[in-house]
Short mmCIF file of C-alpha atoms in Angstrom, two decimals:
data_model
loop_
_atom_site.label_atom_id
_atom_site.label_comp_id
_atom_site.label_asym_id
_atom_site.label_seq_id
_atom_site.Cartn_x
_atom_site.Cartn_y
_atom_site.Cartn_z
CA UNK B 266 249.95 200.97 131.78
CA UNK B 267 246.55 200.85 130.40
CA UNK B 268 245.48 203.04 128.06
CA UNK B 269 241.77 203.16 125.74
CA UNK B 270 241.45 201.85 122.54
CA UNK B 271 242.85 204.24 119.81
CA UNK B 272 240.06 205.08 117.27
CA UNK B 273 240.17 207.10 113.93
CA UNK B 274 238.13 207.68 111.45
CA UNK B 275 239.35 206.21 108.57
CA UNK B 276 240.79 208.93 106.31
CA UNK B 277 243.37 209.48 103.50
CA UNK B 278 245.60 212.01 105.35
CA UNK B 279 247.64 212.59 101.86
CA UNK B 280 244.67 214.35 100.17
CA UNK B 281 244.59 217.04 102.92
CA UNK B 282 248.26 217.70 102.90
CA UNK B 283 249.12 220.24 100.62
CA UNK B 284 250.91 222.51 103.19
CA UNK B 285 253.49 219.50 103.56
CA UNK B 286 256.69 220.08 102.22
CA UNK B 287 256.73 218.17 98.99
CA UNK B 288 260.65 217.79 99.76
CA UNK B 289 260.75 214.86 102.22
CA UNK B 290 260.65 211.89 101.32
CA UNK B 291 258.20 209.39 102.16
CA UNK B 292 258.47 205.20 101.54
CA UNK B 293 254.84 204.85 101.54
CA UNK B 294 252.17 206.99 101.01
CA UNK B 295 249.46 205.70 103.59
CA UNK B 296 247.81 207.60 106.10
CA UNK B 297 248.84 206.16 109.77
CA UNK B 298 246.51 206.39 112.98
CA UNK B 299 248.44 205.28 115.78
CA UNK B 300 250.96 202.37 116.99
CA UNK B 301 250.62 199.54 119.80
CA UNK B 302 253.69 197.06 120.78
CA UNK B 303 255.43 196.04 116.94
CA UNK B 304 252.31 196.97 114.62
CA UNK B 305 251.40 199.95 113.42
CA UNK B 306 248.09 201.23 112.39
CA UNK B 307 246.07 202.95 109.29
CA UNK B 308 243.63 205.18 109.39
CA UNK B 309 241.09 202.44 108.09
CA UNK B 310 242.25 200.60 111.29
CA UNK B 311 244.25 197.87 109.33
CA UNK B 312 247.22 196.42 111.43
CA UNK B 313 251.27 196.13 109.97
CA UNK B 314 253.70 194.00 111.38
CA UNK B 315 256.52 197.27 111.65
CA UNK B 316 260.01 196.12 110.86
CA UNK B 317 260.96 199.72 109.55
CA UNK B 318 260.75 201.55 112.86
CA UNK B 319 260.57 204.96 112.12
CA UNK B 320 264.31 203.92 110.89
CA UNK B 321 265.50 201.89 113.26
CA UNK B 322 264.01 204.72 116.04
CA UNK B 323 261.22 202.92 117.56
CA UNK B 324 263.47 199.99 118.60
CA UNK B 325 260.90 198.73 121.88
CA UNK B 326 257.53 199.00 119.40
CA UNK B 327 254.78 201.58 119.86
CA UNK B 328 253.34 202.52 123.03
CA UNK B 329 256.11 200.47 125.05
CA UNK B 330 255.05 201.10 128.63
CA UNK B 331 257.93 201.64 130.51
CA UNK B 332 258.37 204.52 127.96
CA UNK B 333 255.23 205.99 128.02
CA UNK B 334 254.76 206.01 131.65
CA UNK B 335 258.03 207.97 131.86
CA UNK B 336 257.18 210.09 129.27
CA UNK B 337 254.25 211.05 131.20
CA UNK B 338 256.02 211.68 134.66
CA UNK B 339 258.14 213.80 133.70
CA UNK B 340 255.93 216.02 131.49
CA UNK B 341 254.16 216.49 134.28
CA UNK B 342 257.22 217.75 136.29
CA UNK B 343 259.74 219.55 133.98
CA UNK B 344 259.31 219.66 130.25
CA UNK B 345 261.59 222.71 128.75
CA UNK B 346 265.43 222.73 128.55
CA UNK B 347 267.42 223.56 131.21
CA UNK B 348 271.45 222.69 129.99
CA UNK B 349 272.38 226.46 129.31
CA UNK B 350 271.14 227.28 132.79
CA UNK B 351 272.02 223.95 135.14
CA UNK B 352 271.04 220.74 135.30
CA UNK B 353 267.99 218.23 135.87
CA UNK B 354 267.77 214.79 137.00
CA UNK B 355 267.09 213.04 134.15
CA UNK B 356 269.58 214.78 132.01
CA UNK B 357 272.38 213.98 134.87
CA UNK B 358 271.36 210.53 135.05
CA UNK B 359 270.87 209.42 131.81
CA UNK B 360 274.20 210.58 130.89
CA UNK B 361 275.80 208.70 133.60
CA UNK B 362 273.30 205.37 132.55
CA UNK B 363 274.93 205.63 128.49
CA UNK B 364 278.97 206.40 130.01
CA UNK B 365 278.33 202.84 132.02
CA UNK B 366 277.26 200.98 128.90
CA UNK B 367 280.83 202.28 127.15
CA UNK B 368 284.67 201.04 127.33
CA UNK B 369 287.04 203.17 129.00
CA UNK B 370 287.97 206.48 128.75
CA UNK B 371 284.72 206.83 127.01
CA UNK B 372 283.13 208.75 130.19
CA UNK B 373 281.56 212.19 129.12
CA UNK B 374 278.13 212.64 127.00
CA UNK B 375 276.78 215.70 125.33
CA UNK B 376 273.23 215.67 124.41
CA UNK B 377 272.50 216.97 121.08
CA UNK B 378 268.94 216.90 118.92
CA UNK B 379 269.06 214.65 115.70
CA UNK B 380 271.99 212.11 114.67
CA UNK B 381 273.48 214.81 112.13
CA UNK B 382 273.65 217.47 114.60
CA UNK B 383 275.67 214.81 116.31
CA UNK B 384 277.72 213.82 113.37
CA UNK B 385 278.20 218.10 113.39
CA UNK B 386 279.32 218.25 116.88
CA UNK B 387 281.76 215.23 116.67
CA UNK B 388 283.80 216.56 113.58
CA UNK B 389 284.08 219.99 115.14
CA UNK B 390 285.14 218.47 117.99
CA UNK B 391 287.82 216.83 116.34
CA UNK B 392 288.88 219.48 114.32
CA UNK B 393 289.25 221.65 117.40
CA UNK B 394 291.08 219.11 119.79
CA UNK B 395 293.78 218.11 117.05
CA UNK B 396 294.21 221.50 115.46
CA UNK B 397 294.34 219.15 112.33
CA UNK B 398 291.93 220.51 109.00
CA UNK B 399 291.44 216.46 107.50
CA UNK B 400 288.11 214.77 107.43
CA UNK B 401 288.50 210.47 106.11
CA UNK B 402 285.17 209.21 105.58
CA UNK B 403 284.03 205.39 103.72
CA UNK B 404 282.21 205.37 100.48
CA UNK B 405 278.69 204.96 100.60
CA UNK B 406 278.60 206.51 104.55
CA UNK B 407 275.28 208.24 105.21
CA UNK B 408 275.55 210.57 108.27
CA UNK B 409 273.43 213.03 108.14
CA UNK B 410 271.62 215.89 106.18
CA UNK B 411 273.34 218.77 107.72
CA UNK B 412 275.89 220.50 106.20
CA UNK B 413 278.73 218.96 107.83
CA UNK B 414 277.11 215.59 107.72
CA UNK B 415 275.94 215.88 104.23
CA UNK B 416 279.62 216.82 103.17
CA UNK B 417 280.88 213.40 104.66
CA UNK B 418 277.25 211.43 102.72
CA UNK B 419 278.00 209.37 100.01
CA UNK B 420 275.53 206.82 100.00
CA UNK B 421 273.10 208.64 97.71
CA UNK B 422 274.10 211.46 95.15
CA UNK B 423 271.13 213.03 95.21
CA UNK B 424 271.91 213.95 99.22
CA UNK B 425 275.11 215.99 97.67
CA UNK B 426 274.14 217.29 94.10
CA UNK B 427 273.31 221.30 94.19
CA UNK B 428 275.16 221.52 97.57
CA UNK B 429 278.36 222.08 96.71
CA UNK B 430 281.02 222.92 97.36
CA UNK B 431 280.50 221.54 100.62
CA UNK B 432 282.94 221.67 103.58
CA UNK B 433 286.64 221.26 102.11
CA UNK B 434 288.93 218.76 103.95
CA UNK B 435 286.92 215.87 103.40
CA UNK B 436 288.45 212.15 101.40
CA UNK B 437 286.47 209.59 101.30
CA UNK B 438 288.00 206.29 101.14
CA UNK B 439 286.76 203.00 99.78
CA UNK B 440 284.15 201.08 102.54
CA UNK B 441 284.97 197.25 102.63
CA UNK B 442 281.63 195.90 101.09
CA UNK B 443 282.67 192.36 100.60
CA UNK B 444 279.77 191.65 98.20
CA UNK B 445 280.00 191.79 95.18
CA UNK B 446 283.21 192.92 94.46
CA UNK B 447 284.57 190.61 96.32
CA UNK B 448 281.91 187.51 96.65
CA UNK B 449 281.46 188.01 99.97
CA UNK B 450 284.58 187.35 101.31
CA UNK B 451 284.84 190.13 103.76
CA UNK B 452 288.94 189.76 104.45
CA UNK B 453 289.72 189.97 100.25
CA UNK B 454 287.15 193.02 100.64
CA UNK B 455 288.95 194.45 104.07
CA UNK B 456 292.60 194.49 102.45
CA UNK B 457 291.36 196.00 99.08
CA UNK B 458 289.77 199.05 100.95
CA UNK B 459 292.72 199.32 103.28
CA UNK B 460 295.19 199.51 99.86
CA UNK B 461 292.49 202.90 99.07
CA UNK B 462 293.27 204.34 102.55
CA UNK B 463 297.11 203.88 102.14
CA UNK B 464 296.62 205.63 98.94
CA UNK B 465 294.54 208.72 100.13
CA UNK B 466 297.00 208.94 102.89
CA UNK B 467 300.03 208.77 100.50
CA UNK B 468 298.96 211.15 97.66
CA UNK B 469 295.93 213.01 98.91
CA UNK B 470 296.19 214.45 102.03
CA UNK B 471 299.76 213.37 105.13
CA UNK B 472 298.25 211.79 107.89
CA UNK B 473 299.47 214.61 110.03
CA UNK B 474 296.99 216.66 108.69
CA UNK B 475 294.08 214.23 109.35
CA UNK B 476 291.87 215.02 112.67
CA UNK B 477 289.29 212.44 112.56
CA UNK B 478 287.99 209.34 110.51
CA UNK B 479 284.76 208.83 110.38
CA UNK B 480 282.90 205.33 110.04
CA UNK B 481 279.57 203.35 110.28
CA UNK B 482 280.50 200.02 112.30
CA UNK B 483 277.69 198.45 109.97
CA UNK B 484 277.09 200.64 106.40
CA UNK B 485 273.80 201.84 106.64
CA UNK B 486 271.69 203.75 104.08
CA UNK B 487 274.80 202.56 101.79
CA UNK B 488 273.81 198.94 101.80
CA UNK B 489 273.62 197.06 105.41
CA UNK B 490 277.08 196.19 104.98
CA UNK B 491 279.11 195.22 108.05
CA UNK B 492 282.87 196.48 108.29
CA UNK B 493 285.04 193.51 108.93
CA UNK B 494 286.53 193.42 112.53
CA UNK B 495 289.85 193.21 110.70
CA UNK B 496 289.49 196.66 108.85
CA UNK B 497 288.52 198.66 112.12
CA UNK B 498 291.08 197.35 114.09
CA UNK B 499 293.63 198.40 111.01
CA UNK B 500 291.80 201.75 111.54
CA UNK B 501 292.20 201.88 114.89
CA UNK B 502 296.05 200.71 114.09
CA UNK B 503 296.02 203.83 111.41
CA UNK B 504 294.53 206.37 113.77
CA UNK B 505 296.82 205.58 116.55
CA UNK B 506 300.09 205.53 114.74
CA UNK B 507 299.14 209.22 113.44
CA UNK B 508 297.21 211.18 115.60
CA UNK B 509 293.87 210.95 114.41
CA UNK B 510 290.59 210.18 116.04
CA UNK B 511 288.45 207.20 115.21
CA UNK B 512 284.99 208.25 115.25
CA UNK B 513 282.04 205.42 115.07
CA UNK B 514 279.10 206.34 113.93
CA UNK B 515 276.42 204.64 116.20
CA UNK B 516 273.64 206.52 115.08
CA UNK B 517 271.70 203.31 113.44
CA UNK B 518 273.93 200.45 114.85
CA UNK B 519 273.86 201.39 118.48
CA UNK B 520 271.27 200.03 121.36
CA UNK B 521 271.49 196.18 120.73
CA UNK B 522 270.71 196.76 117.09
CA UNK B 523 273.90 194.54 115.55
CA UNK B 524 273.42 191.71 118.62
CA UNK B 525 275.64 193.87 121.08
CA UNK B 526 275.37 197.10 123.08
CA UNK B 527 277.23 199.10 120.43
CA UNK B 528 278.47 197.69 117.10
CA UNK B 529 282.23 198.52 117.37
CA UNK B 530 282.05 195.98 120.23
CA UNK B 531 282.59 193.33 117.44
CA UNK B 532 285.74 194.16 116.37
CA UNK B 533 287.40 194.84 119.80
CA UNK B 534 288.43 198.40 118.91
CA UNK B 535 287.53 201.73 121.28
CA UNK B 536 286.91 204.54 119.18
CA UNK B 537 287.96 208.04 120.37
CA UNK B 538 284.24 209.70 119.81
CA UNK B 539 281.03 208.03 119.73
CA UNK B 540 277.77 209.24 118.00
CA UNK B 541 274.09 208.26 118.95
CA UNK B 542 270.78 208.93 118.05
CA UNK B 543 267.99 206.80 116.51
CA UNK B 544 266.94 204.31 119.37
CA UNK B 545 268.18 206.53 122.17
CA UNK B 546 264.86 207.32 123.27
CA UNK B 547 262.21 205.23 120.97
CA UNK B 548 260.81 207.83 119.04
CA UNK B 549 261.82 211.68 120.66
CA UNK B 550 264.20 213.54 119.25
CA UNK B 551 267.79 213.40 121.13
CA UNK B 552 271.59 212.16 120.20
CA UNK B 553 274.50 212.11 122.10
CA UNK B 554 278.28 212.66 121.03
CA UNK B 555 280.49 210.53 124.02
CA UNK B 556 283.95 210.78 124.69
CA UNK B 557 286.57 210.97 127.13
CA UNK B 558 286.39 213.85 129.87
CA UNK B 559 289.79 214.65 128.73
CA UNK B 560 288.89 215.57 125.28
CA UNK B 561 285.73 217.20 126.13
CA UNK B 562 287.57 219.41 128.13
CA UNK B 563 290.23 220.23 125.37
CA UNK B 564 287.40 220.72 123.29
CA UNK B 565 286.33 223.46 125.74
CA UNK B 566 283.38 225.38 127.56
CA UNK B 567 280.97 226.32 125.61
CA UNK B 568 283.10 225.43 121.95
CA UNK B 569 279.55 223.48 121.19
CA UNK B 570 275.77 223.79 122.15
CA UNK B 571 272.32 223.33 121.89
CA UNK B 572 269.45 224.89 122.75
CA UNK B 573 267.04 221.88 123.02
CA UNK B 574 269.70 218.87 123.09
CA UNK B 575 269.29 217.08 126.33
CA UNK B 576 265.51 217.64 126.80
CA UNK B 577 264.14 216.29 130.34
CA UNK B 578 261.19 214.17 128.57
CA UNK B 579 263.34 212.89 126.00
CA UNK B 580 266.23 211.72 128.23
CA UNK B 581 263.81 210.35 130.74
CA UNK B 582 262.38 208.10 127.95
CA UNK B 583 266.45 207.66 127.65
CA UNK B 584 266.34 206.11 130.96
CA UNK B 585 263.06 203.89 130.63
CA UNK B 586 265.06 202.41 127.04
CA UNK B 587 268.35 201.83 128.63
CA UNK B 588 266.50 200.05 132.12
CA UNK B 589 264.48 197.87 129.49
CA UNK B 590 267.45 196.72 127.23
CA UNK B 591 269.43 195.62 130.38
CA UNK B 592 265.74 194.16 132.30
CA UNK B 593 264.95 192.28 129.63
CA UNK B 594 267.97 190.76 128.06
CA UNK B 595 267.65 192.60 124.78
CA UNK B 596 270.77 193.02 123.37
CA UNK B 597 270.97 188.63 123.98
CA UNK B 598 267.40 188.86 122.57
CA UNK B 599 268.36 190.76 119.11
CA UNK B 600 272.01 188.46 118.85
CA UNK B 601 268.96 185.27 118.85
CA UNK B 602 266.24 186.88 116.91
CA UNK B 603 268.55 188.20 114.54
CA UNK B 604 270.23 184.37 113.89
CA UNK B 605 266.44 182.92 113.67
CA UNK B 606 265.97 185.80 110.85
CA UNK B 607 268.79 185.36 108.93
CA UNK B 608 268.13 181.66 108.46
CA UNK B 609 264.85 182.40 107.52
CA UNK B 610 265.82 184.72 104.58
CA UNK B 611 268.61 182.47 103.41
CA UNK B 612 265.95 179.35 103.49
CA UNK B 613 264.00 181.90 101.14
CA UNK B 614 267.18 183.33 99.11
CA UNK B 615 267.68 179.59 98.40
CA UNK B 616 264.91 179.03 96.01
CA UNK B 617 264.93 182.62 94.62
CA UNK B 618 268.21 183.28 92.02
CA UNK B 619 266.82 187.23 92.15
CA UNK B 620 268.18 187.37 95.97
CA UNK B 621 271.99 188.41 95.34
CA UNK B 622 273.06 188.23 98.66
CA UNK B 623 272.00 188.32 102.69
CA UNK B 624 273.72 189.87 104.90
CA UNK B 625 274.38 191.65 108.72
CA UNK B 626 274.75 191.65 112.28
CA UNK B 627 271.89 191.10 114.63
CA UNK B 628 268.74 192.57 113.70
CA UNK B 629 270.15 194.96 110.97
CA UNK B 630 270.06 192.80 107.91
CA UNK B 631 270.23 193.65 104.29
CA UNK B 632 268.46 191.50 101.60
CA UNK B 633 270.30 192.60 98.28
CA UNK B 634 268.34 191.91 94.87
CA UNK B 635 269.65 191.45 91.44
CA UNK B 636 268.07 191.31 88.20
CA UNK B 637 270.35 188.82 86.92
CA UNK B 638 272.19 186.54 89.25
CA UNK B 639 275.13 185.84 86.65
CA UNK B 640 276.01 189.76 86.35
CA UNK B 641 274.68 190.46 89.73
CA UNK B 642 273.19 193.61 88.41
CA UNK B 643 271.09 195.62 90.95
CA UNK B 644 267.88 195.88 90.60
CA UNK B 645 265.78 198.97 92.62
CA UNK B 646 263.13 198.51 90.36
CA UNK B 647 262.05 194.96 92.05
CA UNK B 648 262.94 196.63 95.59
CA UNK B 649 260.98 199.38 95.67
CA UNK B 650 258.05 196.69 94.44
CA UNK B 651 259.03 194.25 96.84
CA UNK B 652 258.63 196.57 99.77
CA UNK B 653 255.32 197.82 98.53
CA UNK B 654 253.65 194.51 98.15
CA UNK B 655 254.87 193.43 101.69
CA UNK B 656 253.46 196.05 103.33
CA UNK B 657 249.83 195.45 100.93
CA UNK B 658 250.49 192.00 102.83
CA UNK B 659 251.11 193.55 106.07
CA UNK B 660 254.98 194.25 106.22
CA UNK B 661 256.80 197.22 106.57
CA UNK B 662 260.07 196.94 105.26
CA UNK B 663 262.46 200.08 103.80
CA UNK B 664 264.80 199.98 101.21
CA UNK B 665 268.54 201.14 101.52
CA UNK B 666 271.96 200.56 99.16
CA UNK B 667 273.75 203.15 96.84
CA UNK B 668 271.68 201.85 94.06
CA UNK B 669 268.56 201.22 96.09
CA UNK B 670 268.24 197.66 95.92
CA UNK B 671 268.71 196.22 99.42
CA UNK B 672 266.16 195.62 101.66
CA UNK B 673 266.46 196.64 105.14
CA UNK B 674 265.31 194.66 108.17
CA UNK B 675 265.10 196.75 110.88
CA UNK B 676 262.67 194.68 113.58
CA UNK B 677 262.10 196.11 117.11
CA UNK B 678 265.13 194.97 119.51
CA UNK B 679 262.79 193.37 121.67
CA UNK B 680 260.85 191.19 118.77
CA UNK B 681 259.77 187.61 118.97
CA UNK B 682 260.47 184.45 117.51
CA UNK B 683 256.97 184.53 116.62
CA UNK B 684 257.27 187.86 114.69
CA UNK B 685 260.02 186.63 112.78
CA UNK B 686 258.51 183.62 111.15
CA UNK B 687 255.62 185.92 110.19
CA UNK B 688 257.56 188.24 108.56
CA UNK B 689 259.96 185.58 106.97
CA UNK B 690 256.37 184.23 105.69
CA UNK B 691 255.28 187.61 104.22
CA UNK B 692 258.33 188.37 102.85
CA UNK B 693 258.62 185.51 100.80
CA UNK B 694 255.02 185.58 99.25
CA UNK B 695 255.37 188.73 98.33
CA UNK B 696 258.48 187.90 96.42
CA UNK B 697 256.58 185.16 95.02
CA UNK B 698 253.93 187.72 93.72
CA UNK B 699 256.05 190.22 92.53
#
């Protein structure tokens, strides 16, 4: 789909914002114009290779066609909500396209608005279906900013402080981070975290109690750390033998983003309640809590809702993103792109002692920095620089980690070989230079 030339004046946005909320936070304080395909654009008209993505949102680039076009059909046909009142086609089918993609029972989706709402929806649908109060989630989780979701957020304390108390019921039990507690040896890391869920489950709160655990296949804003495929299926072992629902949080890991459709598919486990959101639709705002029929009717008419969740334009974009990942052989692509990355970033951890560790599934990896590589303590300080210098070189990368000193590669789903040794190339002069 053609479209003309974007043009803007070049302009520094952030003088002229002073009716902005000084409370978000921002990674970078440039002024951007527009996007095309994986770079994104200034105001001055100055090009960046965009492995941040919105946050792993805009997983098919900027301006992806198939998207766009669809987009524009069907704002030209149906644009406001119409779930409290019926149905529309793109809703219907969407929802059908995402219960294909999952393993049985997982059959029913409910369109929500942002990943938290979803993370919202899921525990009260838990809490509802098992009659049980308990809430497990893993250390250094981040699920949302919500209230619900914020009371189950550990990666950063600043998400929590002033808050409180937030919603009782919740235990948080150690994540498996294999590195560096445990040198990277995910199995030592998988049986020490396990020994922390016997323990909340022994002297905490009785299993019977517990409605729901809650985890990130892949540790997110904590760190970019994968759960071993031995811990979730102990989980899954766990939440069986009591009761309790397994619920995966697919919010940043889902559409092709760890090398396969969803990133519980690694471990061979099914949880009970899936949550999405992120690359859903490439950039609108929509989520999705999936689950069996059964338990979405326990859960009952009308026991959840939204006013805007399952917007026509947004699910078909939905559509165009799910038809592309299957046309195109992306979630193959990401599984290759992601294995040409990581050997790029170990050749260049390899000759620099401040690289700690490298780490992840597909094309969610996490570069971890040290300022010492005998202590292995972090260091946020040479992040925060690091990610600043790529992008004066042309990178976008984000931080993540509970102390801030991972970076986060995030690259469009549909990236190129190409693209990867560019960014491999940035990334290691600007740790040269910093």
């Amino acid at each position: 789909m053609d479209q003309p030339a974007v043009t803007t004046p070049s302009r520094d946005l952030a003088a002229s914002s002073d009716h902005l909320t000084p409370v978000l936070g921002r990674y970078f304080e440039r002024s951007w114009s527009h996007g095309e395909g994986h770079r994104l654009f200034d105001t001055s008209g100055r090009a960046y290779l965009d492995f941040a993505n919105g946050i792993a949102v805009t997983a098919l680039g900027h301006h992806h066609p198939a998207v766009t076009a669809a987009i524009h059909a069907q704002a030209d046909r149906l644009i406001g909500p119409t779930g409290a009142i019926g149905y529309s086609e793109p809703v219907v089918r969407l929802a059908a396209m995402i219960a294909a993609t999952m393993p049985e029972p997982l059959d029913s989706v409910m369109f929500i608005n942002s990943g938290s709402e979803a993370i919202d929806g899921a525990l009260k649908l838990a809490r509802r279906v098992t009659g049980r109060p308990g809430i497990i989630a893993f250390r250094g989780g981040f699920h949302g900013r919500t209230f619900g979701a914020t009371s189950v957020t550990t990666s950063s304390l600043n998400y929590r402080t002033g808050y409180e108390p937030l919603l009782p019921g919740v235990y948080v039990a150690p994540f498996p981070a294999a590195y560096p507690d445990f040198g990277g040896d995910e199995e030592r890391a998988a049986e020490a975290a396990l020994a922390g869920l016997r323990t909340v489950l022994s002297s905490m709160i009785a299993p019977s109690m517990v409605g729901s655990m809650l985890i990130e296949p892949v540790r997110g804003e904590g760190g970019y750390n994968p759960a071993p495929a031995s811990f979730l299926r102990a989980l899954r072992a766990i939440c069986d033998e009591h009761g309790i629902l397994l619920i995966a949080d697919e919010v940043q890991t889902g559409y092709a983003r760890t090398g396969r459709m969803w990133g519980f598919e690694e471990s061979g486990v099914v949880p009970d309640v899936v949550v999405l959101a992120k690359a859903i639709a490439n950039g609108l705002p929509l989520s999705a809590i999936v689950a069996s029929l059964a338990r979405m009717e326990t859960w009952g008419k009308s026991a959840h809702g939204s006013t805007y969740g399952g917007n026509p334009v947004a699910c078909a974009a939905g559509i165009a993103v799910l038809e592309t990942i299957a046309g195109q052989g992306l979630v193959a692509n990401a599984a290759a792109r992601g294995g040409e990355l990581m050997a790029g970033l170990e050749r260049v951890a390899a000759e620099e002692p401040r690289i700690g560790d490298v780490r992840g599934r597909g094309l969610m990896i996490g570069v971890e920095l040290v300022a010492d590589p005998a202590t292995l303590v972090p260091d946020p300080g040479l992040a925060k620089a690091l990610i600043a210098k790529a992008a004066d070189l042309g990178l976008l990368l984000l931080t993540c980690g509970t102390s801030g000193n991972v970076i986060r590669w995030i690259p469009p789903i549909d990236a190129t070989s190409a693209e990867m040794s560019e960014a491999v190339e940035i990334f290691g002069e600007a740790i040269r230079q910093v």
